Coordinates of C-alpha atoms and ligand atoms in Angstrom, one line a residue:
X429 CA 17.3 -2.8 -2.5
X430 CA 15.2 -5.3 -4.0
X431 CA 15.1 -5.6 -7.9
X432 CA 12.7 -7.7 -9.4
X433 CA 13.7 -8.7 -13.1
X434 CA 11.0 -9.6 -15.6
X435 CA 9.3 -11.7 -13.5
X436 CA 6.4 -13.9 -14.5
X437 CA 4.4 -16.9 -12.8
X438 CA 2.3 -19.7 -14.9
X439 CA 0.3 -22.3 -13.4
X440 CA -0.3 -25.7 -15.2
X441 CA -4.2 -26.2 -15.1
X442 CA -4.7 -29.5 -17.1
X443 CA -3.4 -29.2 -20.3
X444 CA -3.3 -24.7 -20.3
X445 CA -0.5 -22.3 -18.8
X446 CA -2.5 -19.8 -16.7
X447 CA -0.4 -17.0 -16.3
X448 CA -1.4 -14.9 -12.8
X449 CA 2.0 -12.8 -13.4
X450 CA 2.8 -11.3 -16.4
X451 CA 6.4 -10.0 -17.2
X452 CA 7.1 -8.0 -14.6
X453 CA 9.7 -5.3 -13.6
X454 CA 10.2 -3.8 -10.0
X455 CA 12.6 -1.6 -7.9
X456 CA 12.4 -1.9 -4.4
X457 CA 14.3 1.3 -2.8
X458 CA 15.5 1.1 1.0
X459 CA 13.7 2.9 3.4
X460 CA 10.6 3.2 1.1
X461 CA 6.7 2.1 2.2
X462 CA 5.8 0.5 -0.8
X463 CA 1.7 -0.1 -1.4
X464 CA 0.7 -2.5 -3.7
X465 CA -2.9 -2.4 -4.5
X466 CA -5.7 -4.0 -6.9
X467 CA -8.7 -6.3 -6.6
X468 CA -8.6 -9.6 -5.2
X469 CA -7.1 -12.4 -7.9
X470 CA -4.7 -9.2 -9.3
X471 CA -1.6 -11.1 -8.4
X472 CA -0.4 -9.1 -5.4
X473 CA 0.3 -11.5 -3.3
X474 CA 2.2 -13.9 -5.6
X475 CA 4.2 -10.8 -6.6
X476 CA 4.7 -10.6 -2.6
X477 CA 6.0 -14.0 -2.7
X478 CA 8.4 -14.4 -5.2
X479 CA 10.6 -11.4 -3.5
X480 CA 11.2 -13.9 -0.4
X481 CA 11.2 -16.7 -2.2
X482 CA 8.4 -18.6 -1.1
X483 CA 7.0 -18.7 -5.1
X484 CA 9.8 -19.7 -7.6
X485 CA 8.6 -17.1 -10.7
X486 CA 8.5 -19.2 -14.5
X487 CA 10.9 -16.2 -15.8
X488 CA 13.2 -13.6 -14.4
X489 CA 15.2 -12.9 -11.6
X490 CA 14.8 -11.4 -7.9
X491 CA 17.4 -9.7 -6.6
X492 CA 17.8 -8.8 -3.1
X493 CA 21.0 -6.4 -2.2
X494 CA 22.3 -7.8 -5.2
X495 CA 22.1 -11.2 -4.8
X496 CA 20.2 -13.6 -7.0
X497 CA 17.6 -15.2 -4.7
X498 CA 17.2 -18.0 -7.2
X499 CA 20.4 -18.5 -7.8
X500 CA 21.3 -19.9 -4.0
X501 CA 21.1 -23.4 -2.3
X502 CA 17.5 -23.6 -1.1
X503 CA 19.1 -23.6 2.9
X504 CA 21.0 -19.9 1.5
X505 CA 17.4 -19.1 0.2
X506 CA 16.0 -19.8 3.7
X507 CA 18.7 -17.6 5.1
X508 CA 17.8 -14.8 3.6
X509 CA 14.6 -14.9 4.1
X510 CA 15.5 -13.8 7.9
X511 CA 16.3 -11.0 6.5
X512 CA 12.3 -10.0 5.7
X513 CA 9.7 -10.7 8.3
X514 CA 6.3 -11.1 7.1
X515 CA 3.0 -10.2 8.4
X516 CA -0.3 -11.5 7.2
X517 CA -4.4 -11.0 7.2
X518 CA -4.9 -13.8 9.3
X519 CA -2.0 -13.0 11.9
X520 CA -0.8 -16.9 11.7
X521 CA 0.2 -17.5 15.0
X522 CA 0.9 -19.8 17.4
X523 CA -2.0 -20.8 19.5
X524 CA -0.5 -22.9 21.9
X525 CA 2.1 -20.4 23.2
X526 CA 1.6 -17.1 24.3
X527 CA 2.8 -13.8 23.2
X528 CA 6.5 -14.0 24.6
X529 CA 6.5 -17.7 23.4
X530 CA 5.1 -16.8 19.8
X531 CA 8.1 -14.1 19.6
X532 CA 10.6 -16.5 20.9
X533 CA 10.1 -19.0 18.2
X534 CA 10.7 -16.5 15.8
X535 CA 14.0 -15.6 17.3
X536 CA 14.8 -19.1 17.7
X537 CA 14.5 -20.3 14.3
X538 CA 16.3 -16.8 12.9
X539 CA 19.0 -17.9 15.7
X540 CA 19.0 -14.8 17.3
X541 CA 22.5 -14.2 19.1
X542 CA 21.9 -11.5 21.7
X543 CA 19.9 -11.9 25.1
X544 CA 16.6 -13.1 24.2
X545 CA 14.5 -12.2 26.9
X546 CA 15.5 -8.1 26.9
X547 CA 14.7 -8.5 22.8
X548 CA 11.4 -10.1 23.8
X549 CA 10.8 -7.0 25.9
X550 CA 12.3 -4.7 23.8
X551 CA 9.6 -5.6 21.4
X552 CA 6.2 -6.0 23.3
X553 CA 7.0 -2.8 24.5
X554 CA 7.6 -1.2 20.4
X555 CA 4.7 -2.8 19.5
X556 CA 2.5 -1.7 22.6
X557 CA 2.0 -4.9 24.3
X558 CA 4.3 -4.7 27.2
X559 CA 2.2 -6.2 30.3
X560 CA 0.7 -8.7 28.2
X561 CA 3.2 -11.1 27.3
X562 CA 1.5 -14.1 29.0
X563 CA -1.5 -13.7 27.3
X564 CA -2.5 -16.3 24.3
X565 CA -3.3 -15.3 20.9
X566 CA -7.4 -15.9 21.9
X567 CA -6.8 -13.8 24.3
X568 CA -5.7 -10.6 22.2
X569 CA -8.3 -8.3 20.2
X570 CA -7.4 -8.1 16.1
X571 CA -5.7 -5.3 16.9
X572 CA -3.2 -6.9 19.5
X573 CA -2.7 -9.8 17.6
X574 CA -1.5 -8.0 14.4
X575 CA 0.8 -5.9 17.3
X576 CA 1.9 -9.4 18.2
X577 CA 2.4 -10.4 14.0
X578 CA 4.4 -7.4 13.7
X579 CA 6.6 -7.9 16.7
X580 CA 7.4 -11.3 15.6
X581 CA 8.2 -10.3 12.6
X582 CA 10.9 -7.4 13.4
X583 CA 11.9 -9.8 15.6
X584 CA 15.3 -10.5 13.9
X585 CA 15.8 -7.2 12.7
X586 CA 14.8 -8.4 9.3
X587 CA 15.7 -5.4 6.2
X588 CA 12.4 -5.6 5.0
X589 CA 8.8 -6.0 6.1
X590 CA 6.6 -7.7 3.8
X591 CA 2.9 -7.2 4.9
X592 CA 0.0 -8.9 2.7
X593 CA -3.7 -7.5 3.9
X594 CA -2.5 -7.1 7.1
X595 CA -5.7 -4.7 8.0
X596 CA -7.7 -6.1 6.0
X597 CA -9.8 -8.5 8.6
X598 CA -9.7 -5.3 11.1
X599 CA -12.1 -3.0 11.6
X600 CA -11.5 0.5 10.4
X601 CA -10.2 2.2 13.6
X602 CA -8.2 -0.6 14.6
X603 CA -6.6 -0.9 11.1
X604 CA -5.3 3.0 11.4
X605 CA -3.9 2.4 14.4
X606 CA -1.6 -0.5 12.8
X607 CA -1.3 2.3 9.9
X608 CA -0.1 4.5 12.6
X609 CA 2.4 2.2 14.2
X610 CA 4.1 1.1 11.2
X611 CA 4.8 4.7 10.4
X612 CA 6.3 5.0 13.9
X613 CA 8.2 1.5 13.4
X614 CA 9.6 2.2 9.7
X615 CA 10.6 6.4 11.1
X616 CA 12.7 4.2 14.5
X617 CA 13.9 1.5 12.4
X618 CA 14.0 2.6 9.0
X619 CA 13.1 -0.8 8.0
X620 CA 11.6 -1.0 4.2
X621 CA 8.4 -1.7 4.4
X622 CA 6.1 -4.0 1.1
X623 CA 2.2 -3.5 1.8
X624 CA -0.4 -5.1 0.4
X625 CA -3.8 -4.0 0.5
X626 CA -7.2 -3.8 -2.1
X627 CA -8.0 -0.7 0.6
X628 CA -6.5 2.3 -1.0
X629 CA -7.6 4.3 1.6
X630 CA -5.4 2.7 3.7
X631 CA -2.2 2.9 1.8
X632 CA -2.8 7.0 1.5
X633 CA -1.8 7.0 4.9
X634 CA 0.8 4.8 4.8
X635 CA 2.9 4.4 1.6
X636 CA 4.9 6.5 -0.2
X637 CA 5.0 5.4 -3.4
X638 CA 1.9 2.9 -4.9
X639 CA 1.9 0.2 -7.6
X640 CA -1.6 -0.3 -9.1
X641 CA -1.9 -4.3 -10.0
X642 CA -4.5 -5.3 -12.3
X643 CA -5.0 -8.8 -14.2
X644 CA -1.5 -9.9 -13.3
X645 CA 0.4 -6.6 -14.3
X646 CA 1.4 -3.3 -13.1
X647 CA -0.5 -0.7 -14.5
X648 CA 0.4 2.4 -12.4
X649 CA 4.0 2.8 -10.1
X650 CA 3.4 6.9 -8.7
X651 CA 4.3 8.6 -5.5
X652 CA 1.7 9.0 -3.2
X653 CA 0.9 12.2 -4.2
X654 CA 0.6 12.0 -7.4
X655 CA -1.9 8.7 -7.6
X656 CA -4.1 11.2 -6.1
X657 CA -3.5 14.2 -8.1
X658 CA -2.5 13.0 -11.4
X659 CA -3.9 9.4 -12.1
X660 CA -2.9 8.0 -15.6
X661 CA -4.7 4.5 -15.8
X662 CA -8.4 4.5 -15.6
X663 CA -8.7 2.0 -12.8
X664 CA -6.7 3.8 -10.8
X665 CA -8.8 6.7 -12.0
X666 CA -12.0 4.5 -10.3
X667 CA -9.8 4.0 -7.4
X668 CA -9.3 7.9 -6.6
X669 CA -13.3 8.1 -7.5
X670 CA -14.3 5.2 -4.9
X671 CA -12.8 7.9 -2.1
X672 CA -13.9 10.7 -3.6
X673 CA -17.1 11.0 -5.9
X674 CA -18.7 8.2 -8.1
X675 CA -20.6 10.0 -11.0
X676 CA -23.9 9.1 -12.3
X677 CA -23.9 7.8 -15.5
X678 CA -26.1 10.8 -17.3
X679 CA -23.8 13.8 -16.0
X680 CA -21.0 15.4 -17.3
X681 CA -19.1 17.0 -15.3
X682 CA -15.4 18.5 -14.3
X683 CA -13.1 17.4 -11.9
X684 CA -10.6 19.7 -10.2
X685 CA -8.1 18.8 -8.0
X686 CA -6.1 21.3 -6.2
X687 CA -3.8 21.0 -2.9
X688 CA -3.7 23.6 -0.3
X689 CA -1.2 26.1 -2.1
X690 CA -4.4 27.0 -4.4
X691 CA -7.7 26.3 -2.7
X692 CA -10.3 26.4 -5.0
X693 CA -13.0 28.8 -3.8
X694 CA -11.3 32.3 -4.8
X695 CA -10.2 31.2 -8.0
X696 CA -13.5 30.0 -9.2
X697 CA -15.5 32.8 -8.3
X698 CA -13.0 34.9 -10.6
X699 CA -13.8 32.5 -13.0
X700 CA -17.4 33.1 -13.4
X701 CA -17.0 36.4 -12.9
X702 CA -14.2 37.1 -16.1
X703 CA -15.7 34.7 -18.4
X704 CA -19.4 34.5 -17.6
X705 CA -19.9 31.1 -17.5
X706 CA -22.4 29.2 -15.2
X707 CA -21.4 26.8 -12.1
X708 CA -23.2 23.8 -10.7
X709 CA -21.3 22.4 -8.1
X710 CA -22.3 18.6 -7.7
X711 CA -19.9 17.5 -5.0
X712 CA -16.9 18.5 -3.4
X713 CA -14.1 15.9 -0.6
X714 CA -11.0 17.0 0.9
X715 CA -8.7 14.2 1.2
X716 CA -5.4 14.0 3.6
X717 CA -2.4 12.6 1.7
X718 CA -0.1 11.9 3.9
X719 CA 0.7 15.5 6.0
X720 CA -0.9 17.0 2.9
X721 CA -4.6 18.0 2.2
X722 CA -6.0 17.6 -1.5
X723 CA -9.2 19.2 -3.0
X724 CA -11.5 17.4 -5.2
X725 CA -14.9 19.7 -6.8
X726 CA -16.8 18.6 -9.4
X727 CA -18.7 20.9 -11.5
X728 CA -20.7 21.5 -14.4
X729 CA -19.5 24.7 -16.6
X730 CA -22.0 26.0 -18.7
X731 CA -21.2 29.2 -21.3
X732 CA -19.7 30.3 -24.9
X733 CA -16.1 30.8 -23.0
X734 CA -16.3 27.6 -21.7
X735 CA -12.6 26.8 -23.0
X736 CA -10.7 29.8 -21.6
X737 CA -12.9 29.2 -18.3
X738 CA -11.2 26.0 -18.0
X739 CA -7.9 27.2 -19.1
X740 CA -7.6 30.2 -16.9
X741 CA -8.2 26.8 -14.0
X742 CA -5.2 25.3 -15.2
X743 CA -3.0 28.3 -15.4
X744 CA -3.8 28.6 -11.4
X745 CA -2.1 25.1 -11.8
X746 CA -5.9 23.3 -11.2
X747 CA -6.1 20.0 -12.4
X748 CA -8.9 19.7 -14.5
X749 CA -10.0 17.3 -16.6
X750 CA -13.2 16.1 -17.9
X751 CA -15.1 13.4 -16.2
X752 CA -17.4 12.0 -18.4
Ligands
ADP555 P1 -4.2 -11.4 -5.0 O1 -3.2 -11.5 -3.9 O2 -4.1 -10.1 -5.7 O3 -5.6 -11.6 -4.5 P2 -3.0 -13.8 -6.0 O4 -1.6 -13.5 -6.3 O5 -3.3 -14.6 -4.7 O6 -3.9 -12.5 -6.0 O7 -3.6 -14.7 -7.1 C1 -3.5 -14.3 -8.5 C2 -4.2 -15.4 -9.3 O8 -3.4 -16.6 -9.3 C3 -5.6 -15.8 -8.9 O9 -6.4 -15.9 -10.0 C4 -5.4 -17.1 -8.2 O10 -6.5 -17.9 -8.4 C5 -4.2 -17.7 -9.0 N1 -3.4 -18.6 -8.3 C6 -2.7 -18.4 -7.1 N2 -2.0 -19.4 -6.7 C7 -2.3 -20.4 -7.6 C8 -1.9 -21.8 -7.7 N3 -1.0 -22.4 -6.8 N4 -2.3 -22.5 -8.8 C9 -3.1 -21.9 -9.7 N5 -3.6 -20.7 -9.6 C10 -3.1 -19.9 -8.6
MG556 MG1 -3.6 -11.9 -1.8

């Protein structure tokens, strides 16, 4: 587990503190995929980097299975940062060595005791790469060279996987198949996995539990599930609405979100029919969250019952809210 105790980061810039991290307080559970998600400049990354140490915070304290990180002799800090690999947007790796070279640095440096060749193997072959461990990194796709970051960086086994925009400069079929194998990886090695994106259609497929960043600060920390179906903060609110309908500004209108247990169609009908109001549909998106499928319709209710319409859509456990 990694705890993260009112952490905060300040720059000096001339004679101001700019502050990029404001207090901050985090849980990390094993075995958890973690998404962390806001605009560029939010402060996900230096949140990413003061759990393995590579950004000393201003204030607080990191804790990783108990241990004060900050607390250790820089060479105990280093240490334990073996214990997280780390994979990036730009794949960082070694262009002068190939595949089975860029991996056997990595075990090298984390001084890697068993045989390193049948790890080496081991690995191209979890990550899909077996047959081209002579290639160089110029000569992978995206794709294969994020396989090749992510093979380097389970490498030692680490406890954690700390990944910042690591789809970000794929494409978007390429980028789910990462998705894809970092759901296998995390179910074979129950590694807990850190994942930062500003693509929260990415994390739906992944995570299962999202922190909303946002000038520095959490604003949102949900389950999966419930980012989607009951979003509290209104950027997160825009987030949902970027994946499933952007209103125009002039129209009012309802938003109901419902997951498979109650799909919408029956129950609306009924609704116009008992309390005799009027329906415009405007637009309606289904939207897999994780194994699950959720409903999104937005309407406009017209009609003199217009308050028990909506109530009798929440007592078929709808959620409805105004979108205005
Ligand atoms: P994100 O990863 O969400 O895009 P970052 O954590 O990289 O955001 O950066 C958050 C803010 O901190 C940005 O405004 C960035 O310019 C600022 N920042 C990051 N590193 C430094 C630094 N070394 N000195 C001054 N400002 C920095
Ligand atoms: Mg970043």
């Amino acid at each position: 587990m990694i705890e993260l105790l009112n952490i905060s980061k300040a720059y000096q810039q001339k004679k101001e503190f700019l502050t990029v991290l404001k207090p901050t307080h985090l849980s990390i559970h094993d075995g958890e995929i973690l998404g962390i998600v806001g605009k560029s400049g939010a402060g996900k990354s230096t949140l990413l980097r003061t759990i393995n140490g590579l950004i000393k915070p201003t204030t607080g304290e990191v804790f990783v299975d108990g241990i004060s990180l900050f607390s250790l002799k820089q060479k105990d800090i280093n240490r334990m940062r073996h214990t997280m690999g780390m994979i990036f947007q730009h794949f960082n790796l070694i262009h002068s060595m190939d595949a089975y070279n860029n991996i056997k640095l990595a075990l090298t440096i984390g001084h890697y005791q068993d045989d390193i060749d049948s790890r080496i193997h081991e690995l191209l072959y979890l990550v899909g790469l077996n047959g081209k461990e002579h290639r160089y990194p110029n000569q992978l796709s995206g794709g294969e060279k994020q396989r090749l970051g992510i093979a380097r960086a389970l490498a030692n086994k680490p406890k954690y996987l700390l990944c910042d925009e690591a789809t970000s400069a794929l494409d978007q079929e390429t980028a789910h198949e990462i998705i894809d194998l970092l759901k296998e990886i995390q179910q074979k090695t129950k590694v807990t996995i850190v994942f930062i994106s500003h693509q929260i259609d990415v994390i739906k497929d992944l995570c299962t539990r999202v922190i909303i960043m946002d000038q520095g600060e959490i604003i949102e920390d949900q389950p999966i599930k419930a980012i989607f179906t009951h979003p509290i903060h209104p950027k997160t609110k825009s987030l949902v609405h970027s994946l499933t309908y952007e209103k125009p500004n002039d129209v009012i209108a309802y938003e109901l979100i419902y997951d498979q247990k109650n799909s919408g169609e029956a129950i609306l009908s009924t609704m116009i029919k008992i309390y005799h109001v009027d329906v415009n549909i405007l637009f309606a998106k289904t939207l897999k969250i994780q194994e699950e499928w959720i409903g999104y319709l937005y309407i406009e209710i017209h009609g003199d019952d217009l308050k028990k319409a909506i109530q009798y859509l929440k007592d078929q456990r709808i959620e409805v809210s105004l979108y205005a």
